[in-house]
GROMACS .gro file of C-alpha atoms in nm:
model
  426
    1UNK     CA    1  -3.226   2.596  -1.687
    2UNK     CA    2  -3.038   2.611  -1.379
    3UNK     CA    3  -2.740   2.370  -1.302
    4UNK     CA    4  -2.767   2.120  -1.039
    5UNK     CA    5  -2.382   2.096  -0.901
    6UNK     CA    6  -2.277   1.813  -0.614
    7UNK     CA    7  -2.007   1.937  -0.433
    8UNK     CA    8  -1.716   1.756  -0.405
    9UNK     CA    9  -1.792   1.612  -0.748
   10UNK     CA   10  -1.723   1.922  -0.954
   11UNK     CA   11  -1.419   2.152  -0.961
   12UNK     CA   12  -1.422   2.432  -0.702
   13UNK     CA   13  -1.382   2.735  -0.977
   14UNK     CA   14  -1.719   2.591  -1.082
   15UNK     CA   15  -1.869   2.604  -0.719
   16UNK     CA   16  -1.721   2.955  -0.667
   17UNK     CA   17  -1.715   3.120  -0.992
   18UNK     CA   18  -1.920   3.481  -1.073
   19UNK     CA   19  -1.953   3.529  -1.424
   20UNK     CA   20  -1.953   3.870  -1.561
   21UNK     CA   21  -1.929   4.026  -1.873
   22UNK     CA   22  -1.544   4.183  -1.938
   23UNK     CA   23  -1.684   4.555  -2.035
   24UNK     CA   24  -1.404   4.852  -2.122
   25UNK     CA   25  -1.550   5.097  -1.957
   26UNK     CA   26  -1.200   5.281  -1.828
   27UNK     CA   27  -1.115   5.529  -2.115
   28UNK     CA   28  -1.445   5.650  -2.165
   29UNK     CA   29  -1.512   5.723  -1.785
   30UNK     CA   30  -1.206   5.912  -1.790
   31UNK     CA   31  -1.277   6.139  -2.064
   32UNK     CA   32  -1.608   6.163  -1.876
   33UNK     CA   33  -1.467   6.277  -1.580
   34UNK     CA   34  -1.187   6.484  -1.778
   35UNK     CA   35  -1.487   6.694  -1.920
   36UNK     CA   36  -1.714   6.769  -1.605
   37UNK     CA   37  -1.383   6.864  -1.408
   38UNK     CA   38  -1.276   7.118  -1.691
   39UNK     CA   39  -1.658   7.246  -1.834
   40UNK     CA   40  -1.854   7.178  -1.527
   41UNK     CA   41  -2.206   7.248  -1.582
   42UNK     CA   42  -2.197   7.289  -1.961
   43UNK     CA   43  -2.035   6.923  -1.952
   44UNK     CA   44  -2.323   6.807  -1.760
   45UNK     CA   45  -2.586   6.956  -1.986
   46UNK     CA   46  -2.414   6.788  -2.293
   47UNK     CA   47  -2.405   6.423  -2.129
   48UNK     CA   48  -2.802   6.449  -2.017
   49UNK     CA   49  -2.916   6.571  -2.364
   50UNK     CA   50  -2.693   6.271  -2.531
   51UNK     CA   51  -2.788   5.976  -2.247
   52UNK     CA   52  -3.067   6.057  -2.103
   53UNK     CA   53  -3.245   6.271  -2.375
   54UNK     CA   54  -3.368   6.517  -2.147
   55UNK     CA   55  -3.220   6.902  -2.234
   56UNK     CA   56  -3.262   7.114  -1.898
   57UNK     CA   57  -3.158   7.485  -1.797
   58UNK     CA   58  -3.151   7.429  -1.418
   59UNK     CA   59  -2.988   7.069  -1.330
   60UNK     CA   60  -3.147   7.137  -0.976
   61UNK     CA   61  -3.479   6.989  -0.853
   62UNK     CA   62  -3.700   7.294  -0.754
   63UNK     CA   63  -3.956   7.288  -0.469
   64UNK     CA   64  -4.200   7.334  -0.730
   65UNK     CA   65  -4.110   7.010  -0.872
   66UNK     CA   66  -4.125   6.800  -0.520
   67UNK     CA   67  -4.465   6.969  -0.447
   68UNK     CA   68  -4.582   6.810  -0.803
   69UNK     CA   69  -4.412   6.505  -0.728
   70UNK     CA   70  -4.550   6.419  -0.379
   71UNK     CA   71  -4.889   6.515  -0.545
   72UNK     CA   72  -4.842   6.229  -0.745
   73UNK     CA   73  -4.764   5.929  -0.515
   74UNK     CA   74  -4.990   5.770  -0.359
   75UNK     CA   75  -5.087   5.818  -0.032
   76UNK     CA   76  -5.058   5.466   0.093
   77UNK     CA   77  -4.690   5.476  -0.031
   78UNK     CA   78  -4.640   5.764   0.155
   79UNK     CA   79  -4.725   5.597   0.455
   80UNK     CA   80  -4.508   5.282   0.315
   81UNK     CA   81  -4.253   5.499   0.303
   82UNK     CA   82  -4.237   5.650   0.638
   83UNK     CA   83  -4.284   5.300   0.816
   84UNK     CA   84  -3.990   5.192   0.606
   85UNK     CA   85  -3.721   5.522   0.732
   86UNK     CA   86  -3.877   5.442   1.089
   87UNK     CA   87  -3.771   5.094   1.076
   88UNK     CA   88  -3.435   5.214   0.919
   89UNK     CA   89  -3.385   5.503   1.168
   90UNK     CA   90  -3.450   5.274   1.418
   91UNK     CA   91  -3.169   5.027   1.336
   92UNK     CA   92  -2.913   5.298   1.224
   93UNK     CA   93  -2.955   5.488   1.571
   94UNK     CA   94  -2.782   5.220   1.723
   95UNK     CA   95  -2.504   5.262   1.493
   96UNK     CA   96  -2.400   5.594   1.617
   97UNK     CA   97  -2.028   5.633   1.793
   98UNK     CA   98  -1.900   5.834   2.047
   99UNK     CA   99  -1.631   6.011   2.122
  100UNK     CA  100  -1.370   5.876   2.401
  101UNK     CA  101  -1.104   6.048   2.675
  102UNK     CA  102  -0.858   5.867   2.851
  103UNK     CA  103  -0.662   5.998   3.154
  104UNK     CA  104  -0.525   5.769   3.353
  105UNK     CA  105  -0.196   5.916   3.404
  106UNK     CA  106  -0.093   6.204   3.545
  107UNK     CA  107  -0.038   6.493   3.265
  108UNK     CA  108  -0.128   6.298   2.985
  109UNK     CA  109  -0.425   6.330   2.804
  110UNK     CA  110  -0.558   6.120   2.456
  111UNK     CA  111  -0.909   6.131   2.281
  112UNK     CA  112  -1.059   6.053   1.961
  113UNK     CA  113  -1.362   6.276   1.789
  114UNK     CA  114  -1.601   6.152   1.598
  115UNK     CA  115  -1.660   6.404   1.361
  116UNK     CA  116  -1.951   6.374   1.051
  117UNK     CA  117  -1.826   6.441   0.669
  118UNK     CA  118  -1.966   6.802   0.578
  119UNK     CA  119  -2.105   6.700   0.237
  120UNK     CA  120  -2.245   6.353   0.128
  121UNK     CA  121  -2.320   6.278  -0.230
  122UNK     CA  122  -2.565   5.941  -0.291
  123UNK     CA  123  -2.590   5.823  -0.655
  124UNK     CA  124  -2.947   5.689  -0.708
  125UNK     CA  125  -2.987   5.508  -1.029
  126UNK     CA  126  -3.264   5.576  -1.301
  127UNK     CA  127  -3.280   5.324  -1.610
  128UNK     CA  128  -3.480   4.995  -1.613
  129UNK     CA  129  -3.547   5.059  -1.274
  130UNK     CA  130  -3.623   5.357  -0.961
  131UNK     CA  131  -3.533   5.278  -0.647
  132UNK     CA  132  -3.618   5.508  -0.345
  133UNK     CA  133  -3.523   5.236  -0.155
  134UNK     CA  134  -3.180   5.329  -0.236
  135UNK     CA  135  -3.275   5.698  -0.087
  136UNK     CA  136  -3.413   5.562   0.204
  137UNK     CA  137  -3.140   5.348   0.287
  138UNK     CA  138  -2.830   5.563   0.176
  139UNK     CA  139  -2.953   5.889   0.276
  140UNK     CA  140  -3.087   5.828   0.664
  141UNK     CA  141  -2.771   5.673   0.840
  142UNK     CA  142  -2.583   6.034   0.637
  143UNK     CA  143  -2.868   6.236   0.828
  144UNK     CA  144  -2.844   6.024   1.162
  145UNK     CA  145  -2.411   6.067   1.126
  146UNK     CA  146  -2.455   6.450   1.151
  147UNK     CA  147  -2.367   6.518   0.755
  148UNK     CA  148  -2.438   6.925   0.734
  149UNK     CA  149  -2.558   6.839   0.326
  150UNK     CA  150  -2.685   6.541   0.170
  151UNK     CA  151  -2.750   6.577  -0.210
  152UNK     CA  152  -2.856   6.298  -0.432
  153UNK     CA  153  -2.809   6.278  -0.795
  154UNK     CA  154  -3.011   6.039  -1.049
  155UNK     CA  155  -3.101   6.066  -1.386
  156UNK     CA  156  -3.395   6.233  -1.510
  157UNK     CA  157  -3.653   6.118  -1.799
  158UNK     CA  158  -3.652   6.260  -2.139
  159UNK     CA  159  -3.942   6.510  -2.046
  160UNK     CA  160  -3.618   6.636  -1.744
  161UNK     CA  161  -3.841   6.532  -1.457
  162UNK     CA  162  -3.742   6.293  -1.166
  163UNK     CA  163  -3.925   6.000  -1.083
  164UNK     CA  164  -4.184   6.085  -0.802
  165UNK     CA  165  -4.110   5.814  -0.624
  166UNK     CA  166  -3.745   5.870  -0.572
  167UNK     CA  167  -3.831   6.251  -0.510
  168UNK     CA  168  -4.135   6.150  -0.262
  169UNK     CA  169  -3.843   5.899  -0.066
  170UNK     CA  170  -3.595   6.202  -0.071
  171UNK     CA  171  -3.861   6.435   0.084
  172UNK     CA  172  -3.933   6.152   0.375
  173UNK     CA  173  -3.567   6.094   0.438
  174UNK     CA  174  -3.503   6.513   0.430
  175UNK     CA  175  -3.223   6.525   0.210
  176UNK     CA  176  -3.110   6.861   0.115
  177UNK     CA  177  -3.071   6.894  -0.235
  178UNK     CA  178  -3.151   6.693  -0.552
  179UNK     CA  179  -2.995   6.727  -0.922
  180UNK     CA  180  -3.131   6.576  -1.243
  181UNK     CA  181  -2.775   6.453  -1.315
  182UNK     CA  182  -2.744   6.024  -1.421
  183UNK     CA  183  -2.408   5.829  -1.512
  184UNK     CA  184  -2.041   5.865  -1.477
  185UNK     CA  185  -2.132   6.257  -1.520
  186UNK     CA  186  -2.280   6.227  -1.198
  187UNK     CA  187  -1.977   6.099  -0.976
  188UNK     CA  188  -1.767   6.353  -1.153
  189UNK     CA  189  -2.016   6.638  -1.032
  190UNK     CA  190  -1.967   6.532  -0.702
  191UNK     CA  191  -1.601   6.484  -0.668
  192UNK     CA  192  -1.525   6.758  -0.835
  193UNK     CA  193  -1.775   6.990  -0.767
  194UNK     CA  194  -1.931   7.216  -1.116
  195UNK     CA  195  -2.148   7.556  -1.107
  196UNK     CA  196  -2.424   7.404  -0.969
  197UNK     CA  197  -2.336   7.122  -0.788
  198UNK     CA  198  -2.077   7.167  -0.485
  199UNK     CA  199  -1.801   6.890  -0.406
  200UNK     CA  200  -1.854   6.641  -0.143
  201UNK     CA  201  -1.676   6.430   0.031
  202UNK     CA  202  -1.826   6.123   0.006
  203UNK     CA  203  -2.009   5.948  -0.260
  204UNK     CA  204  -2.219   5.634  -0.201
  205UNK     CA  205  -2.475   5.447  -0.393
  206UNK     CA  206  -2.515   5.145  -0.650
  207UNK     CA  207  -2.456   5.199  -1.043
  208UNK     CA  208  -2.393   5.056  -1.376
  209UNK     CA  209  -2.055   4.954  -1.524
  210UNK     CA  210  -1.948   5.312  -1.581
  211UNK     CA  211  -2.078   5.466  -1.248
  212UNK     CA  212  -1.887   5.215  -1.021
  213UNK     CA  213  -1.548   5.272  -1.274
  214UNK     CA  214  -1.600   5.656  -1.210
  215UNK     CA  215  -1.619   5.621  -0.827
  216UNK     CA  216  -1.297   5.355  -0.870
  217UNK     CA  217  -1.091   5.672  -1.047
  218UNK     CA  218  -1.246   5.966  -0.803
  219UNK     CA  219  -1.156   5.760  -0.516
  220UNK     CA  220  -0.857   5.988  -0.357
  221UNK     CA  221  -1.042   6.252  -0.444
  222UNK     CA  222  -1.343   6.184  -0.264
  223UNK     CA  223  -1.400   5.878  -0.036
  224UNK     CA  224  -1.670   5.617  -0.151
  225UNK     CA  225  -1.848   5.330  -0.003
  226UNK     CA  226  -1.756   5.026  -0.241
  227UNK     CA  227  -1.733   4.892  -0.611
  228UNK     CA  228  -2.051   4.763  -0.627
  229UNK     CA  229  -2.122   4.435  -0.901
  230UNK     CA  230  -2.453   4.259  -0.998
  231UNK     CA  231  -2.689   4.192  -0.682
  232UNK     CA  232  -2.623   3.832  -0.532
  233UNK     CA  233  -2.821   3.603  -0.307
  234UNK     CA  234  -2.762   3.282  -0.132
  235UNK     CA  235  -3.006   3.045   0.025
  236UNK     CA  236  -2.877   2.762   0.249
  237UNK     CA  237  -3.184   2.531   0.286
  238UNK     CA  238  -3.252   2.196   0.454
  239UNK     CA  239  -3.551   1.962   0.286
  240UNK     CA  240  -3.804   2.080   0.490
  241UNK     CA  241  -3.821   2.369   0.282
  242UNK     CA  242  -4.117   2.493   0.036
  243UNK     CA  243  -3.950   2.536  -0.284
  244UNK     CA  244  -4.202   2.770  -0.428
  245UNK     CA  245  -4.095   2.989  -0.154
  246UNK     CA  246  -3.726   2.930  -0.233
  247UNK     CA  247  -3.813   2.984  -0.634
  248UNK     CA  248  -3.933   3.329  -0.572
  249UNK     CA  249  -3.654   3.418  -0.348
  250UNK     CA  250  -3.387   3.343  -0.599
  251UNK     CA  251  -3.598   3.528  -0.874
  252UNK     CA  252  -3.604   3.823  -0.654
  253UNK     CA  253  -3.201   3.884  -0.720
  254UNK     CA  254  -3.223   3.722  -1.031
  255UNK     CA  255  -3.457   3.992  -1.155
  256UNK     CA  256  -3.250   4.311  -1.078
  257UNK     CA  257  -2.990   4.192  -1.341
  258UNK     CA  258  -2.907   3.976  -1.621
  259UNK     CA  259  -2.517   3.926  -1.462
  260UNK     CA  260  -2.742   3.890  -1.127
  261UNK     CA  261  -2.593   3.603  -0.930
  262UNK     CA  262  -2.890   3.354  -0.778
  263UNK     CA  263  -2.720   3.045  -0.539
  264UNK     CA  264  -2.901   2.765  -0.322
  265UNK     CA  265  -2.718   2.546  -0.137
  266UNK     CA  266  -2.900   2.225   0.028
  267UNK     CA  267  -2.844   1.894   0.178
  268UNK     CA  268  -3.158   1.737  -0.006
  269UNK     CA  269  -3.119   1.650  -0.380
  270UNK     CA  270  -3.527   1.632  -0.374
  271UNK     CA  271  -3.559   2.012  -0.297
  272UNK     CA  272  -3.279   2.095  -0.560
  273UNK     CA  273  -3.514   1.902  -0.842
  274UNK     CA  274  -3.802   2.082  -0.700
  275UNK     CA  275  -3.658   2.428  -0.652
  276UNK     CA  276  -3.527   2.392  -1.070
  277UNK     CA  277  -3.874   2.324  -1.147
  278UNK     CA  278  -4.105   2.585  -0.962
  279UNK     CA  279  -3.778   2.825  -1.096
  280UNK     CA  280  -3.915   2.697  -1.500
  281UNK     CA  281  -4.276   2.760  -1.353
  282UNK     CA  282  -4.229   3.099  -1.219
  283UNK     CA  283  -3.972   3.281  -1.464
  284UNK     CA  284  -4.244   3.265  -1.742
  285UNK     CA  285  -4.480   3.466  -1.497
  286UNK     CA  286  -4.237   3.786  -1.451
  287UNK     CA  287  -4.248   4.081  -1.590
  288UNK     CA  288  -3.911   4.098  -1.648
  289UNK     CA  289  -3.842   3.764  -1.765
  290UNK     CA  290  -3.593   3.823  -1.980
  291UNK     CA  291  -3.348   3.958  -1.732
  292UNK     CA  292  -3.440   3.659  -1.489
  293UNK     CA  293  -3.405   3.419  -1.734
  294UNK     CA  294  -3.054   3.528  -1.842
  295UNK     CA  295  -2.951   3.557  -1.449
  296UNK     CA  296  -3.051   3.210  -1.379
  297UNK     CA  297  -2.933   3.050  -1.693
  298UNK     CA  298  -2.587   3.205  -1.605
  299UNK     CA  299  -2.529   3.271  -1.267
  300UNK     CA  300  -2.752   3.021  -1.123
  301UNK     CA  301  -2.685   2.735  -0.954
  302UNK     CA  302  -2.787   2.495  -0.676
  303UNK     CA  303  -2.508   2.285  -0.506
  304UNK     CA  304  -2.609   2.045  -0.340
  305UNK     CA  305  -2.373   1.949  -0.012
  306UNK     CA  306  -2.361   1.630   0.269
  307UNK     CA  307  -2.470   1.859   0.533
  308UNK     CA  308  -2.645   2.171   0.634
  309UNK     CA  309  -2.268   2.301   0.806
  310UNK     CA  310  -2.086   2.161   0.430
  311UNK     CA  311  -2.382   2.414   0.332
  312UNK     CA  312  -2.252   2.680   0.532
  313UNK     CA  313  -1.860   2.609   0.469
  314UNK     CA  314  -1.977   2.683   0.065
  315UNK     CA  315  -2.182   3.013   0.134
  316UNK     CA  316  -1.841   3.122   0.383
  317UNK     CA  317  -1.662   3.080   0.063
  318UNK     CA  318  -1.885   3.211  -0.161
  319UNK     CA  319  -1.968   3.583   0.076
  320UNK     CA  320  -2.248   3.672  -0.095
  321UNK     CA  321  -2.427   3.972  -0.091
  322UNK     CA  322  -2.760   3.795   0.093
  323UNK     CA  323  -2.747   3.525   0.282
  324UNK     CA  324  -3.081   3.325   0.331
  325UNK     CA  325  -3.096   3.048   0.619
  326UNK     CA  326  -3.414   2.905   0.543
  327UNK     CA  327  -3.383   2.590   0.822
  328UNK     CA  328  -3.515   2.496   1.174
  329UNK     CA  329  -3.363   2.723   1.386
  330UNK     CA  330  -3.195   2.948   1.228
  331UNK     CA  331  -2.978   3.078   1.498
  332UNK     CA  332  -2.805   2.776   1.577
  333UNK     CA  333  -2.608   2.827   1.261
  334UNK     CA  334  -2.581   3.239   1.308
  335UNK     CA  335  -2.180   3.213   1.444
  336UNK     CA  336  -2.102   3.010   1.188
  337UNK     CA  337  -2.136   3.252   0.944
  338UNK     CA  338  -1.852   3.434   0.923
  339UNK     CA  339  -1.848   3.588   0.526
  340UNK     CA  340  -2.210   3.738   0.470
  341UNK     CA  341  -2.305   4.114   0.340
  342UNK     CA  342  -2.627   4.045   0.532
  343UNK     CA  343  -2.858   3.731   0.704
  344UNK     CA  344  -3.210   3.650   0.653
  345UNK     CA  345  -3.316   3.427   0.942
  346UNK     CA  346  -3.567   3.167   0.903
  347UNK     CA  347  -3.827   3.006   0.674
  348UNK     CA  348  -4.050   3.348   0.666
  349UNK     CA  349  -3.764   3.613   0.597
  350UNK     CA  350  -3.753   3.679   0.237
  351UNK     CA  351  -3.444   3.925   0.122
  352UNK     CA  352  -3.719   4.149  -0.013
  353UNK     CA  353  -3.772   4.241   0.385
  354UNK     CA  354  -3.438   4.390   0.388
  355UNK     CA  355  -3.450   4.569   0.037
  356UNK     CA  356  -3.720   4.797   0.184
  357UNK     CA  357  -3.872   4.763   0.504
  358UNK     CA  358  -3.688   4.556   0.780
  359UNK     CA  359  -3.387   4.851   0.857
  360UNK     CA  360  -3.059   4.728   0.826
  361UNK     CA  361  -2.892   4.856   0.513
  362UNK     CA  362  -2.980   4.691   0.202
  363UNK     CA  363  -2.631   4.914   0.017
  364UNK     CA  364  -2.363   4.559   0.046
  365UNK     CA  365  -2.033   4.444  -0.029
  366UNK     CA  366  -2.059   4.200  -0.335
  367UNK     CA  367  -1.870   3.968  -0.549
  368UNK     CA  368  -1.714   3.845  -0.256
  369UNK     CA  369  -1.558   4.115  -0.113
  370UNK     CA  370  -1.832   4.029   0.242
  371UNK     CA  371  -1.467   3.848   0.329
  372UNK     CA  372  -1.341   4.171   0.415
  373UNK     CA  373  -1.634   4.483   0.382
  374UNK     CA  374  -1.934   4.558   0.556
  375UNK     CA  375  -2.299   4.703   0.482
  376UNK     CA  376  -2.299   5.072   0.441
  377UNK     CA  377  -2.381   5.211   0.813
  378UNK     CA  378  -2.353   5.577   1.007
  379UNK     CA  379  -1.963   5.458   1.030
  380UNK     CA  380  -1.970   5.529   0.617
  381UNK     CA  381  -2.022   5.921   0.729
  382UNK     CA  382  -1.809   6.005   0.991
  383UNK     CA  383  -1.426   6.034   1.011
  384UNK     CA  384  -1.214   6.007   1.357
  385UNK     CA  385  -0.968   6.243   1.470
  386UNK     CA  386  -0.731   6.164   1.733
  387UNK     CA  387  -0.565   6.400   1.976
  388UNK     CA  388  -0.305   6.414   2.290
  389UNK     CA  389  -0.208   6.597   2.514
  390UNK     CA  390   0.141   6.616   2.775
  391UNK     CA  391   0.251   6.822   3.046
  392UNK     CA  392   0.627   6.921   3.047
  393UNK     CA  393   0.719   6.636   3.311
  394UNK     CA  394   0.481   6.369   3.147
  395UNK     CA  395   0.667   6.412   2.842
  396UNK     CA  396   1.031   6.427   3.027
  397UNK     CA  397   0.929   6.089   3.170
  398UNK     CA  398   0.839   5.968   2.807
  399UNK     CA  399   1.181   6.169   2.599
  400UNK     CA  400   1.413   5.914   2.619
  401UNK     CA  401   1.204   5.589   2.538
  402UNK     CA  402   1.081   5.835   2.231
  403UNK     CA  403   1.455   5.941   2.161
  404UNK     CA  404   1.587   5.561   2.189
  405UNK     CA  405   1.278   5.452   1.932
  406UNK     CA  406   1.333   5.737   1.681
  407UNK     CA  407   1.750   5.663   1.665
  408UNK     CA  408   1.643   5.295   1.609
  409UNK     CA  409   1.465   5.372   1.305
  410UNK     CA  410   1.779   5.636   1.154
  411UNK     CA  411   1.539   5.964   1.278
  412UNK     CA  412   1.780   6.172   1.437
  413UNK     CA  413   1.563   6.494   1.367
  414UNK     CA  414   1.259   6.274   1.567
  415UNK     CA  415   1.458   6.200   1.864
  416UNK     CA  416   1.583   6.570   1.872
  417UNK     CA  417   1.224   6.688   1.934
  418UNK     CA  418   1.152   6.487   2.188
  419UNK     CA  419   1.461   6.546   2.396
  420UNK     CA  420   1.483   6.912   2.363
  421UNK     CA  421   1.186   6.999   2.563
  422UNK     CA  422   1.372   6.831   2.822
  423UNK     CA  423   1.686   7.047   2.811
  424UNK     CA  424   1.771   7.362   2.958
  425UNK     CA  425   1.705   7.674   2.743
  426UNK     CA  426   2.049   7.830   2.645
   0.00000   0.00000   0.00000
């Protein structure tokens, strides 16, 4: 059953604390990685017959394969499908950067380019669950960026096929090429690049234990969105509240993951007795119970505080992943959030809107680390380059001050470049 906490009563590591299991997953995501980088293809082969079961010749989707795939989904999540990448396009657009030019001096010039990454990798998971959410949401802001490639990679099942689904999202979204590669196997692939499966240079997407440590020891090599942990949401909620409502919203994280992390924060003590009994009600009526149960039994809690802004002060601490404000007017308490992957306005804004319909990115920072990172957006796919430009008396007017600053910091060499533009040739 879920704990009822009063803040202020209780010790703060209880209020604040994640609980997750301690799993060694280092040494054998090196070897993993150690393998692919050194046998490539042959590596790859190896890992899908032994974790996934499946034993393929081509690790490649084939257009054969989509056509057979798209057969198979419905044609009401089709359409589902293509409201969804409208909504996200839409939001994403708005994301896009532009390049800048400044010149206002004489002979001096100074820019920035916003250039897109050639080649973006996106790790789409298979195992208890498919998600073409995922390829919705991690593949359209790489296409709106300008990325010349986007390739996925996600396990296949032991017959070597693809779920439709994800295939049928990939097709709507128009990324480039798919591979029936899962795991740890996967991020190696795409860092390092094998025979079939060229190197990119970025790799985003959620994963298990050993997928997140494999994009930890490729980062360098590659650049990649964020360790990603267990899927979190927080509600803040006054007592006006329905707490069936607030039930099902808590089970919707809870769900996902049995290290999932499900939070409500209140001012009433009635809707906290209320909310722990429609959450006994409900988990029974799941189909994956068993995984709710365990998230709620450890991870949840509901903490109840004086005040709807005490309510706020905990979830600024906490940063969770998603952020319900399920109150009278929502957007009187929007500034004050200041530590939030992303906010769900309002009494009729479930999280699910945002996992795959709304359009802003449902790919966030977790385990608190909304202090400091942001949702994944067009800015994950681009890089900046800088530039400047003087004329020969824009930079005499500037060699000295550059001279004075490069002696001041022991660079003799520095200050020698500078000035010698200025001086007559011998």
């Amino acid at each position: 059953m879920i704990r009822i906490l009063k803040y202020g009563e209780v010790k703060n590591e209880e209020i604040f604390a994640r609980t997750a299991p301690a799993v060694d997953v280092e040494g054998v995501v090196a070897e993993i990685l150690r393998n692919v980088r050194e046998n490539g293809d042959r590596a790859l082969r190896e890992y899908t017959r032994e974790f996934d079961g499946a034993d393929l010749t081509d690790l490649a989707v084939s257009p054969e394969e989509m056509e057979e795939a798209l057969a198979q989904v419905e044609p009401e999540f089709l359409e589902i499908l293509e409201s969804a990448a409208g909504n996200i396009r839409k939001f994403h657009e708005k994301q896009k950067r532009t390049s800048f030019l400044i010149n206002d001096e004489n002979g001096i010039l100074m820019g920035q380019k916003i250039i897109p990454v050639d080649r973006a990798g996106l790790y789409v998971p298979g195992g208890t669950a498919a998600y073409p959410s995922t390829v919705l949401m991690d593949s359209i802001p790489a296409k709106i960026a300008g990325c010349r490639e986007v390739i996925i990679t996600t396990p296949p099942n032991r017959e070597g096929k693809v779920n439709p689904a994800i295939l049928a999202a990939a097709h709507v979204a128009g990324v480039d090429r798919i591979f029936k590669v899962g795991g740890a196997q996967a991020i190696a692939a795409l860092a390092f690049g094998t025979e079939s499966i060229l190197k990119v240079d970025k790799i985003v997407g959620p994963g298990n234990a050993f997928v997140a440590e494999a994009k930890k020891q490729v980062f360098g090599k590659v650049s990649i969105d964020m360790i990603a942990g267990p899927s979190e949401i927080l509600i803040v909620a006054d007592g006006a509240s329905n707490p069936r409502h607030l039930a099902a919203d808590l089970l919707s994280q809870a769900e996902h993951d049995k290290m999932a992390s499900a939070v409500l924060v209140t001012d009433s003590e009635e809707l906290a007795a209320a909310v722990r009994d429609e959450l006994e009600r409900q988990i029974p009526l799941l189909e994956r119970q068993e995984i709710a149960r365990a998230s709620i039994d450890v991870n949840g809690k509901i903490i109840v505080a004086d005040s709807l802004r005490e309510a706020i002060e905990i979830a600024n601490e906490i940063a969770p992943e998603h952020l319900e404000l399920c109150v009278d007017n929502p957007f009187d308490y929007l500034d004050a959030i200041r530590h939030a992957g992303s906010v769900f306005m309002g009494r009729n804004c479930p999280e699910a809107l945002g996992d795959y319909f709304a359009g802003p990115n449902h790919t966030l920072p977790t385990s608190g680390t909304a202090r400091f990172s942001s949702p994944l957006s067009v800015d994950d796919f681009v890089k900046k380059t800088q530039y400047t430009y003087y004329t020969r008396d824009a930079l005499a007017k500037a060699a000295e001050k550059v001279a004075y600053f490069a002696r001041k910091e022991g660079l003799t060499a520095h200050a020698k470049s500078a000035l010698i533009r200025t001086e007559e040739e011998p």
